[in-house]
Structures are given as C-alpha cells and as structure tokens.
mmCIF file of C-alpha atoms and ligand atoms in Angstrom:
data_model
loop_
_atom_site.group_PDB
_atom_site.id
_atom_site.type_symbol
_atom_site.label_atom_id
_atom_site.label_comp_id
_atom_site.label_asym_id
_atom_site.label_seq_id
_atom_site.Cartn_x
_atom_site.Cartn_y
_atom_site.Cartn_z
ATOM 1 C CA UNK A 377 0.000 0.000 0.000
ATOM 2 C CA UNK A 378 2.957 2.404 0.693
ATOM 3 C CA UNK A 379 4.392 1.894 -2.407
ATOM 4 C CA UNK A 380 0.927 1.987 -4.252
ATOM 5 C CA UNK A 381 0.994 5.965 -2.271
ATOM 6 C CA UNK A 382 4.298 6.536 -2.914
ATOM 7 C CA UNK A 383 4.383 6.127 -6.897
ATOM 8 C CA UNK A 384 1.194 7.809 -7.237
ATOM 9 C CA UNK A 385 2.443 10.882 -4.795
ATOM 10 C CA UNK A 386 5.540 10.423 -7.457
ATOM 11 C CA UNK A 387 3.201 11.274 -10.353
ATOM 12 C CA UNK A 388 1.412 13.658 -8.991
ATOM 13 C CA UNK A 389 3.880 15.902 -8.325
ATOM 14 C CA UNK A 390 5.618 15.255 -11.801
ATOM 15 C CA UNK A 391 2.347 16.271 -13.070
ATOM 16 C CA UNK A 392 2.761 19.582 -10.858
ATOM 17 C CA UNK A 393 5.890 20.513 -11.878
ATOM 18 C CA UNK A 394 5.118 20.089 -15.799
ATOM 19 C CA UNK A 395 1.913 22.083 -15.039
ATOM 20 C CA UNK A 396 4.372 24.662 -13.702
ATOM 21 C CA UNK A 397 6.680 24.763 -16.300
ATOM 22 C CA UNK A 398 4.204 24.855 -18.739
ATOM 23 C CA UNK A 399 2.577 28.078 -17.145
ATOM 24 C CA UNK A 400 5.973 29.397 -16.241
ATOM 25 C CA UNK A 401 5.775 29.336 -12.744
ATOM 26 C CA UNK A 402 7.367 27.356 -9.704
ATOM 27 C CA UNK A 403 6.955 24.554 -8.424
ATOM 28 C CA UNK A 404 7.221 26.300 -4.767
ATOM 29 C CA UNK A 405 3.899 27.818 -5.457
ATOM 30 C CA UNK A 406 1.856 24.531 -5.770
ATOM 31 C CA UNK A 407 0.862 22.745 -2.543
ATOM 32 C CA UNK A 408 -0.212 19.671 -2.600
ATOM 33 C CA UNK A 409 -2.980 18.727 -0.066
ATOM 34 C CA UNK A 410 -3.516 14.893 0.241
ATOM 35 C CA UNK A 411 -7.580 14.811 1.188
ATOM 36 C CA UNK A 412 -7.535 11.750 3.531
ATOM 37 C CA UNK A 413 -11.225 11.754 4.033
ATOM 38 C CA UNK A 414 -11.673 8.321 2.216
ATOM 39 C CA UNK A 415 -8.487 6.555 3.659
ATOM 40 C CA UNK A 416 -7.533 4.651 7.154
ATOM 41 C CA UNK A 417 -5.181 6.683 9.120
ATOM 42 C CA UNK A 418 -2.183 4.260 8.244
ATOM 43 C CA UNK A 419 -2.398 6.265 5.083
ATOM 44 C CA UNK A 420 -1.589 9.151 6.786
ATOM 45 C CA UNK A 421 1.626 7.842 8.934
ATOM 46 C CA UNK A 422 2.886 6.491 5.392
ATOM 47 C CA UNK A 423 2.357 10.039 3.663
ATOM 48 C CA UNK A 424 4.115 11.714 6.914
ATOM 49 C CA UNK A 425 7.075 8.878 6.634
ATOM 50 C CA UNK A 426 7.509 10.545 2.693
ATOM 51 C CA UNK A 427 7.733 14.184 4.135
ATOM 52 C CA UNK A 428 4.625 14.764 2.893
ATOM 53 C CA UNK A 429 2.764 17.056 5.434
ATOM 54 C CA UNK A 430 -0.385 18.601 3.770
ATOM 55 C CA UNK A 431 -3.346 17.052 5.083
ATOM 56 C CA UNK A 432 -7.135 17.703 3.639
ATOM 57 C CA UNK A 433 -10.063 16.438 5.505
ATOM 58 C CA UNK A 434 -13.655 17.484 4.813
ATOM 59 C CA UNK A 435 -15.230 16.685 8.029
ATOM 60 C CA UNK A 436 -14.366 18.769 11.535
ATOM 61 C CA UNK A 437 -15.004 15.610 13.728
ATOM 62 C CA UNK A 438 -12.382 13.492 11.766
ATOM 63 C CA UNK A 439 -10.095 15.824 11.164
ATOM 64 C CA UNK A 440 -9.351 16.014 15.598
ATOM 65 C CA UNK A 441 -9.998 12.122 15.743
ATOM 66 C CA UNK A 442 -7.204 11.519 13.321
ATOM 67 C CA UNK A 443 -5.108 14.437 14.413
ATOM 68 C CA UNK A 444 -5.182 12.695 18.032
ATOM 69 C CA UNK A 445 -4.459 9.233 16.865
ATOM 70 C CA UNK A 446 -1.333 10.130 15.260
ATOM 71 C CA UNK A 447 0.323 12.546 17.672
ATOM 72 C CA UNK A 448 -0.486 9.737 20.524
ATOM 73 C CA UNK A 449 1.887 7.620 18.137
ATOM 74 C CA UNK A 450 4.271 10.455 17.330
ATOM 75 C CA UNK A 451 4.592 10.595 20.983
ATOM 76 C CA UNK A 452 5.058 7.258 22.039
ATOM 77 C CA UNK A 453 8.022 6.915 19.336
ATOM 78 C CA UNK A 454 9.480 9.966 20.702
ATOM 79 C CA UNK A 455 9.490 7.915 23.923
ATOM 80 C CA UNK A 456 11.305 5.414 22.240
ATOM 81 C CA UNK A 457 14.993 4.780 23.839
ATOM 82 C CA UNK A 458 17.754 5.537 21.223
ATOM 83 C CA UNK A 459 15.681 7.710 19.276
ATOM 84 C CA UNK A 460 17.612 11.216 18.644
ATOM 85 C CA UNK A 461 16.139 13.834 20.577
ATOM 86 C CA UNK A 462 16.828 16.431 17.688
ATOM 87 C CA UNK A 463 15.391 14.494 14.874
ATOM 88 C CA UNK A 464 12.023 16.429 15.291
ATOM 89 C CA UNK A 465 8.958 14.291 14.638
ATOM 90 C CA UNK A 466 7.230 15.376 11.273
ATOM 91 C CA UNK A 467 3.186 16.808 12.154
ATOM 92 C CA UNK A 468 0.464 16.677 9.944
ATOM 93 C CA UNK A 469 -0.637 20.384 8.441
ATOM 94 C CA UNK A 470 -4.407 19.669 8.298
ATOM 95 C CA UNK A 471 -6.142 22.018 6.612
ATOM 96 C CA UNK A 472 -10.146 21.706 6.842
ATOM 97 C CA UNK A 473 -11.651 21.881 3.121
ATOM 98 C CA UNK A 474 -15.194 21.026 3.603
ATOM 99 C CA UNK A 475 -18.839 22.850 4.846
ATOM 100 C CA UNK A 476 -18.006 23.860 8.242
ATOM 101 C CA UNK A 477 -21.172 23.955 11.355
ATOM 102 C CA UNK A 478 -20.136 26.908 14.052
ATOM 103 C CA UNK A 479 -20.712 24.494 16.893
ATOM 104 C CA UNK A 480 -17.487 22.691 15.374
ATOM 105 C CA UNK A 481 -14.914 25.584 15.138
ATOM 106 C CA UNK A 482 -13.650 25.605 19.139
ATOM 107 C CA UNK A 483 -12.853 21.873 18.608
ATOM 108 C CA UNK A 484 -11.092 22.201 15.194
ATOM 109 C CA UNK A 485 -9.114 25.716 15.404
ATOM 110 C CA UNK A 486 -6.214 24.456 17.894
ATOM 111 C CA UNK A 487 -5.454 22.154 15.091
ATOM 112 C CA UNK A 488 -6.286 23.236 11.655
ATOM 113 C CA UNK A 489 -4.032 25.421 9.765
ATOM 114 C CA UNK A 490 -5.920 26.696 7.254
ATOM 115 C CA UNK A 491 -9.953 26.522 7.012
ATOM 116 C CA UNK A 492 -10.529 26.598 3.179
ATOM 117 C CA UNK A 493 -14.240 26.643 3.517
ATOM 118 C CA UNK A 494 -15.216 29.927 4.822
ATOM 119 C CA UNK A 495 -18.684 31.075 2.876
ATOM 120 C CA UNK A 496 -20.359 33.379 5.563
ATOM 121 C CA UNK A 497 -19.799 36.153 7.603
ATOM 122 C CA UNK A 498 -21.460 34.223 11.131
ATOM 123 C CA UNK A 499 -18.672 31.531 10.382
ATOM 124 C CA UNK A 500 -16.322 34.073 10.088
ATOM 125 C CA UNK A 501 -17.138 35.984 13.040
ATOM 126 C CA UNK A 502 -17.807 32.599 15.417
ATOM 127 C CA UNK A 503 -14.409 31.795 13.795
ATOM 128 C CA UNK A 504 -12.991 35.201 15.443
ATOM 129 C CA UNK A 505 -14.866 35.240 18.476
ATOM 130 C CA UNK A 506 -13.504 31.852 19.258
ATOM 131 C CA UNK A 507 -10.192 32.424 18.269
ATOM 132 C CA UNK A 508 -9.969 35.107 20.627
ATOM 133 C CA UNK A 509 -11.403 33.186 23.832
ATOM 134 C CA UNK A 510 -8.817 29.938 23.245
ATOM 135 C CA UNK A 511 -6.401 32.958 22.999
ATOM 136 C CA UNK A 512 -4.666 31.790 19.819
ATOM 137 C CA UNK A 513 -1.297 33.496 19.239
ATOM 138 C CA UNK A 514 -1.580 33.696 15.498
ATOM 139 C CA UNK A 515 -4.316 34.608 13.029
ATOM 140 C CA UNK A 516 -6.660 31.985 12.109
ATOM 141 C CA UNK A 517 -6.102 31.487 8.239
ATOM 142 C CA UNK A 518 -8.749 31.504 6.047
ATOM 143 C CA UNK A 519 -10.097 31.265 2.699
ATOM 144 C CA UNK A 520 -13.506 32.138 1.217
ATOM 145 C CA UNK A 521 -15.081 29.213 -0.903
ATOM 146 C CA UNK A 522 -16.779 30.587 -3.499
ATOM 147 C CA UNK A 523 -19.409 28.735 -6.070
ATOM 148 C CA UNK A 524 -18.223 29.363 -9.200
ATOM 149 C CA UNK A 525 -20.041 26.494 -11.343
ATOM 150 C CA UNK A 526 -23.330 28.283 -9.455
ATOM 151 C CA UNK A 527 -24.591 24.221 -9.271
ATOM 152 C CA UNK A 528 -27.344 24.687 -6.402
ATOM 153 C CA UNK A 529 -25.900 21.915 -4.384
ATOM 154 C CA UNK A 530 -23.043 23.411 -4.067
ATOM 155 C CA UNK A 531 -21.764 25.188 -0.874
ATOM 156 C CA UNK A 532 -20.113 28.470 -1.478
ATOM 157 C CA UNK A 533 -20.432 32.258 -1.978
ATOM 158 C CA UNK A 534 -22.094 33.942 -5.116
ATOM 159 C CA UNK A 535 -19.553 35.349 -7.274
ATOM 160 C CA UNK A 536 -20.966 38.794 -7.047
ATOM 161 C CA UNK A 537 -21.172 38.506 -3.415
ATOM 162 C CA UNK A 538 -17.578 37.650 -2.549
ATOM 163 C CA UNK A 539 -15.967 40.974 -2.592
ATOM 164 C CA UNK A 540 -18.229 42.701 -0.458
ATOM 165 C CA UNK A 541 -18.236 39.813 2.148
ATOM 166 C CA UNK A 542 -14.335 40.103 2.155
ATOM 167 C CA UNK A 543 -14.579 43.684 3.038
ATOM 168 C CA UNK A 544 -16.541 42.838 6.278
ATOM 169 C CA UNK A 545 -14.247 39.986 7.171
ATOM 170 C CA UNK A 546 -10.948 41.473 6.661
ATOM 171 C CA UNK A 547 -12.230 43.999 9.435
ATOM 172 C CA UNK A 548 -11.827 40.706 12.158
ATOM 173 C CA UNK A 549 -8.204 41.192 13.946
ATOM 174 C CA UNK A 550 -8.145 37.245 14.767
ATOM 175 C CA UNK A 551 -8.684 36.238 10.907
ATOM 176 C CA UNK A 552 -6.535 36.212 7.974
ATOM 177 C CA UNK A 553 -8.110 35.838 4.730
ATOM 178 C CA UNK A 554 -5.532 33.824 3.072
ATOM 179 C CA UNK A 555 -7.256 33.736 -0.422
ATOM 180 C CA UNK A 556 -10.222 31.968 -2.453
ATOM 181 C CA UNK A 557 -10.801 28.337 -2.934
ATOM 182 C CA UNK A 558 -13.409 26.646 -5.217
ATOM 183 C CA UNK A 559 -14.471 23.626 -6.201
ATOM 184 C CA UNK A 560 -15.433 22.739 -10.282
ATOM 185 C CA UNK A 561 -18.055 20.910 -11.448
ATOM 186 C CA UNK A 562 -17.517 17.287 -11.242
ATOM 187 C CA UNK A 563 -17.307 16.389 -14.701
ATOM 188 C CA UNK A 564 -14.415 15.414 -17.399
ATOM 189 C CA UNK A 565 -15.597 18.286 -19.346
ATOM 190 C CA UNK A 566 -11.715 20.117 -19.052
ATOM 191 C CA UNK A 567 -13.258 23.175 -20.570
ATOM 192 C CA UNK A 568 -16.344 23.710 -17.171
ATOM 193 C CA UNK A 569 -13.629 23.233 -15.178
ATOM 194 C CA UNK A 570 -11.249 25.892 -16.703
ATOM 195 C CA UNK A 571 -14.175 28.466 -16.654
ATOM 196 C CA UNK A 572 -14.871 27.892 -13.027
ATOM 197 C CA UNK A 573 -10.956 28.565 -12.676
ATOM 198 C CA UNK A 574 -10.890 31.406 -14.653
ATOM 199 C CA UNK A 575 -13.385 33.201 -12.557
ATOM 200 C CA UNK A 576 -12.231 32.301 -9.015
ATOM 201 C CA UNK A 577 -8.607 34.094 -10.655
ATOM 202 C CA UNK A 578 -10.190 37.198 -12.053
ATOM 203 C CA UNK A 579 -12.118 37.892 -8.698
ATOM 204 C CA UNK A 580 -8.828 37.347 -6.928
ATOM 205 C CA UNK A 581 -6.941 39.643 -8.706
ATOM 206 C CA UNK A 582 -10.597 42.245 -8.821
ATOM 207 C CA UNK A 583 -9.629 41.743 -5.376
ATOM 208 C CA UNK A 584 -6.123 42.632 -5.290
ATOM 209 C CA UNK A 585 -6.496 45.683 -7.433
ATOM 210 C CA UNK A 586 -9.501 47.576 -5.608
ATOM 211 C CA UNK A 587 -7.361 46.693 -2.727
ATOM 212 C CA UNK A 588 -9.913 44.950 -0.450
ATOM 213 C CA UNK A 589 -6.890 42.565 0.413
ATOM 214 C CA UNK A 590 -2.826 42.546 1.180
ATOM 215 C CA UNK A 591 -0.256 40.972 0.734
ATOM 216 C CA UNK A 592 -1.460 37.890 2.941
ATOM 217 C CA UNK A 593 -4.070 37.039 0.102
ATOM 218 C CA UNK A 594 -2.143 35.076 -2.006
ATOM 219 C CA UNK A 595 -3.682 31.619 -2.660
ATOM 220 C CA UNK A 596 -6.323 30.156 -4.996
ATOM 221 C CA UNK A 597 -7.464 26.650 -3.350
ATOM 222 C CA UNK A 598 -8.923 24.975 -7.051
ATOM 223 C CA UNK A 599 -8.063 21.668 -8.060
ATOM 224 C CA UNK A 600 -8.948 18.298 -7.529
ATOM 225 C CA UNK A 601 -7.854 14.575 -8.990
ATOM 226 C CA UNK A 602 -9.300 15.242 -12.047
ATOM 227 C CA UNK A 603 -8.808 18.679 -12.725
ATOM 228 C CA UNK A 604 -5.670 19.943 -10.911
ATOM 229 C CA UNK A 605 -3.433 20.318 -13.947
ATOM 230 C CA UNK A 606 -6.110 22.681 -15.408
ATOM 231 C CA UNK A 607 -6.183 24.802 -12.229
ATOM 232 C CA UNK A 608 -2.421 25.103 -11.940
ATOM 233 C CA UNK A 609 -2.649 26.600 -15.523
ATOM 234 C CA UNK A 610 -4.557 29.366 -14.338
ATOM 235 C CA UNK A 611 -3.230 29.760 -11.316
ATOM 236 C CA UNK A 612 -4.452 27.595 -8.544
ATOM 237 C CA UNK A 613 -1.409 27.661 -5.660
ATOM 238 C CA UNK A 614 -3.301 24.720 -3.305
ATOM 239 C CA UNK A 615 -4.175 21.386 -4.785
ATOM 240 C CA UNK A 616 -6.534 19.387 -3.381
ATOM 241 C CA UNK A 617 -6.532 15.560 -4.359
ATOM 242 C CA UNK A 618 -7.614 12.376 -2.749
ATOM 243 C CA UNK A 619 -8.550 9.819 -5.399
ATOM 244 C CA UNK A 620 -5.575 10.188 -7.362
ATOM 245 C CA UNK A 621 -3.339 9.596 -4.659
ATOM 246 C CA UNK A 622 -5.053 6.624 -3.026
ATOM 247 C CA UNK A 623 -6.848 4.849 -6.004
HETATM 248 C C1 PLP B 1555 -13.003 15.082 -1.522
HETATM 249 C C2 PLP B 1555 -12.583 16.440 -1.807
HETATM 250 C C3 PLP B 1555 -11.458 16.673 -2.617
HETATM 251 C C4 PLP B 1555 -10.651 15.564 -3.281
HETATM 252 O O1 PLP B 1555 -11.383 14.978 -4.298
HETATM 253 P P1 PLP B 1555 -10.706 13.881 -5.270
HETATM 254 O O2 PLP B 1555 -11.546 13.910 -6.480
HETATM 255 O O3 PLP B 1555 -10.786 12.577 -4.530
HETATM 256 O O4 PLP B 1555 -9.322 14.289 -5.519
HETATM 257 C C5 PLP B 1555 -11.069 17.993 -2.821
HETATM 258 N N1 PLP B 1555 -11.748 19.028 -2.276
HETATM 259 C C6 PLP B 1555 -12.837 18.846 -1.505
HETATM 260 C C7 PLP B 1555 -13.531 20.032 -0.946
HETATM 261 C C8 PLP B 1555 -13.288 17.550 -1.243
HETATM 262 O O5 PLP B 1555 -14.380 17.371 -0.485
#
C-alpha cells in the first residue's frame, strides 16, 4: 500500500511541476494537499514517513480524531529509547476543506491550519470570536469558498457577493483571509472546469487591485484529482486531491 501511495504521490507531483513549467511558474507555489477523508489513518503515517505534510479532511469531527491518533503515536516513538532527541517528529498540516457547522470551530481551530471553507460572515465571526477566547497566538487562516459552477448543491459564496463579504471579514483582527478556494463541477468536461478557474482568478486579482486585500491574500485553493493540472494553468497555488493519490 505504501508503495501503491508513494508512486502515485511520485506522479502527482511530476504532473505539478510540468503544469508549472508549462505556465511558467514554480513549483514552490503549488501545494499539494492529500484529502484523507476516504483513507484509514495508516495512510496518513505512510504520507508523513515521505515528508509529505499537507493534510485535507472534509469533516471537523475526523479531522481532531485523526489528528489525536497520530500525535499519541508520534509521541510514544518519541518515547522510544535511542531515538535522537533532535530528529524532530514530522506533524500533519491539516487544513479543513469542507462545509463547516459553528458548533465545530472551538474543537477544530487548535489544530487546523488553514480553514478553506469559509462562505459566511457568522462563520467568520464565530471563527474570530472563538479564536480570541482559546487565545490563539496567530491569526486563524482563512479562505472564502466561493461557487463558481453556481450548481445549487453546491456550498459556497455567489460570485458577485464575494468581494463585499471580504470587506466585512478582513475587518476581524483574529482572521486572515488567506485567499479563495473553489471547487469545479464534477465532470471530465476540461473546458467547465477551466471556466470555473478562470473566474475564481479574475475575482482574486478584482480583489487585489480595488485593494480589499494585502499581501497575505495570495492563494487560490482549485483543483482536484481530475482537474488539478487545469487549475495550476490558471493559477491555482493549493491542490486538493484524494482519489488520485489513493486509487
Ligand atoms: C473530496 C474532496 C477533494 C478531493 O477529491 P478527489 O476527487 O478525490 O481528488 C477535494 N476538495 C474537496 C472540498 C473535497 O471534499
């Protein structure tokens, strides 16, 4: 199974870096978030034992189960006798990508790094107000998810209603807003996927120029198994694939 992860994390980020060169740009701008949602947490301890840190999970519940299980096992290996002190254990970076409930954010914030899913501004301010009471030394990052396929099912801001949200948010000292993530149609249809792409870029930089945002809005979360080639083309900076690194 390791190796299975291994050569497909191999691909994956060959993929990446032709995606890169092709749209002249580095490969230090593309992270790679493994979504783990589908897989057993063994998964997970053979990513980490690659280096690979970036960890996606949809669900707030899961995301502290797992996050528990493997720093109990981080720990007992530190505990380990002839184990060098200074070769620092290697942490999951989970970042939450999926719907988030308020009643969930005090449980998840001490762990997540990034929340990609931010689409209101009651999220954003429980997400503040929280912050503040577990005293959190650093900013809570965030990203707005934003519906750019406009598929009803779909969670997300309207397009037309992301830039005046960000104006409110940006006014919460415990929040940084990070930068925009959306998901694309599921379909094979390269070109739906590209448009959906397209737009979340062209509000970003709308964004950027009016300046609603800083320099700490710099990513575009876009790009899953089947589509994340097209959405380092047009810029996407966070990857988020599960299938193709599992199947
Ligand atoms: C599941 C999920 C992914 C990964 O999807 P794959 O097609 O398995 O790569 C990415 N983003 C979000 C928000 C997800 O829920």
């Amino acid at each position: 199974m390791d190796k299975k992860i291994r050569d497909n994390l191999a691909i994956i980020n060959d993929n990446i870096a032709k995606a890169c060169d092709k749209s002249g740009r580095s490969i230090d701008d593309v992270t790679l978030i493994a979504v783990t949602k589908s897989v057993e947490v063994d998964s997970i301890r053979a990513l980490l034992e690659l280096g690979h840190v970036h960890m996606g999970e949809s669900r707030s519940p899961e995301i502290v189960k797992r996050n528990a299980v493997i720093n109990e096992s981080i720990s007992r290996r530190i505990e380990l006798p002839g184990i060098n002190p200074n070769n620092r254990p290697i942490r999951p970076v989970w970042h939450m990508i999926g719907h988030l409930q308020r009643n969930k954010v005090k449980s998840l914030l001490p762990i997540v790094e990034y929340i990609h899913s931010v689409d209101s501004l009651r999220l954003a301010e429980e997400i503040n107000t929280t912050a503040a009471k577990l005293g959190l030394e650093e900013k809570v990052k965030i990203l707005l998810q934003v519906n750019t396929s406009q598929e009803k099912q779909k969670y997300g801001l309207a397009v037309g209603a992301v830039a005046a949200l960000a104006e409110q948010i940006i006014t919460l000292p415990n929040l940084q807003v990070s930068g925009l993530m959306t998901m694309a149609p599921n379909t094979l249809d390269s070109d739906r996927c590209r448009f959906c792409f397209s737009r979340l870029r062209e509000i970003f930089e709308d964004m950027k120029t009016d300046r609603i945002v800083g320099p700490e809005f710099k990513h575009l979360s876009m790009g899953m198994s089947q589509d994340y080639v097209e959405a380092i083309e047009e810029g996407g900076t966070m990857v988020r694939i599960g299938s193709a690194l599992f199947a």
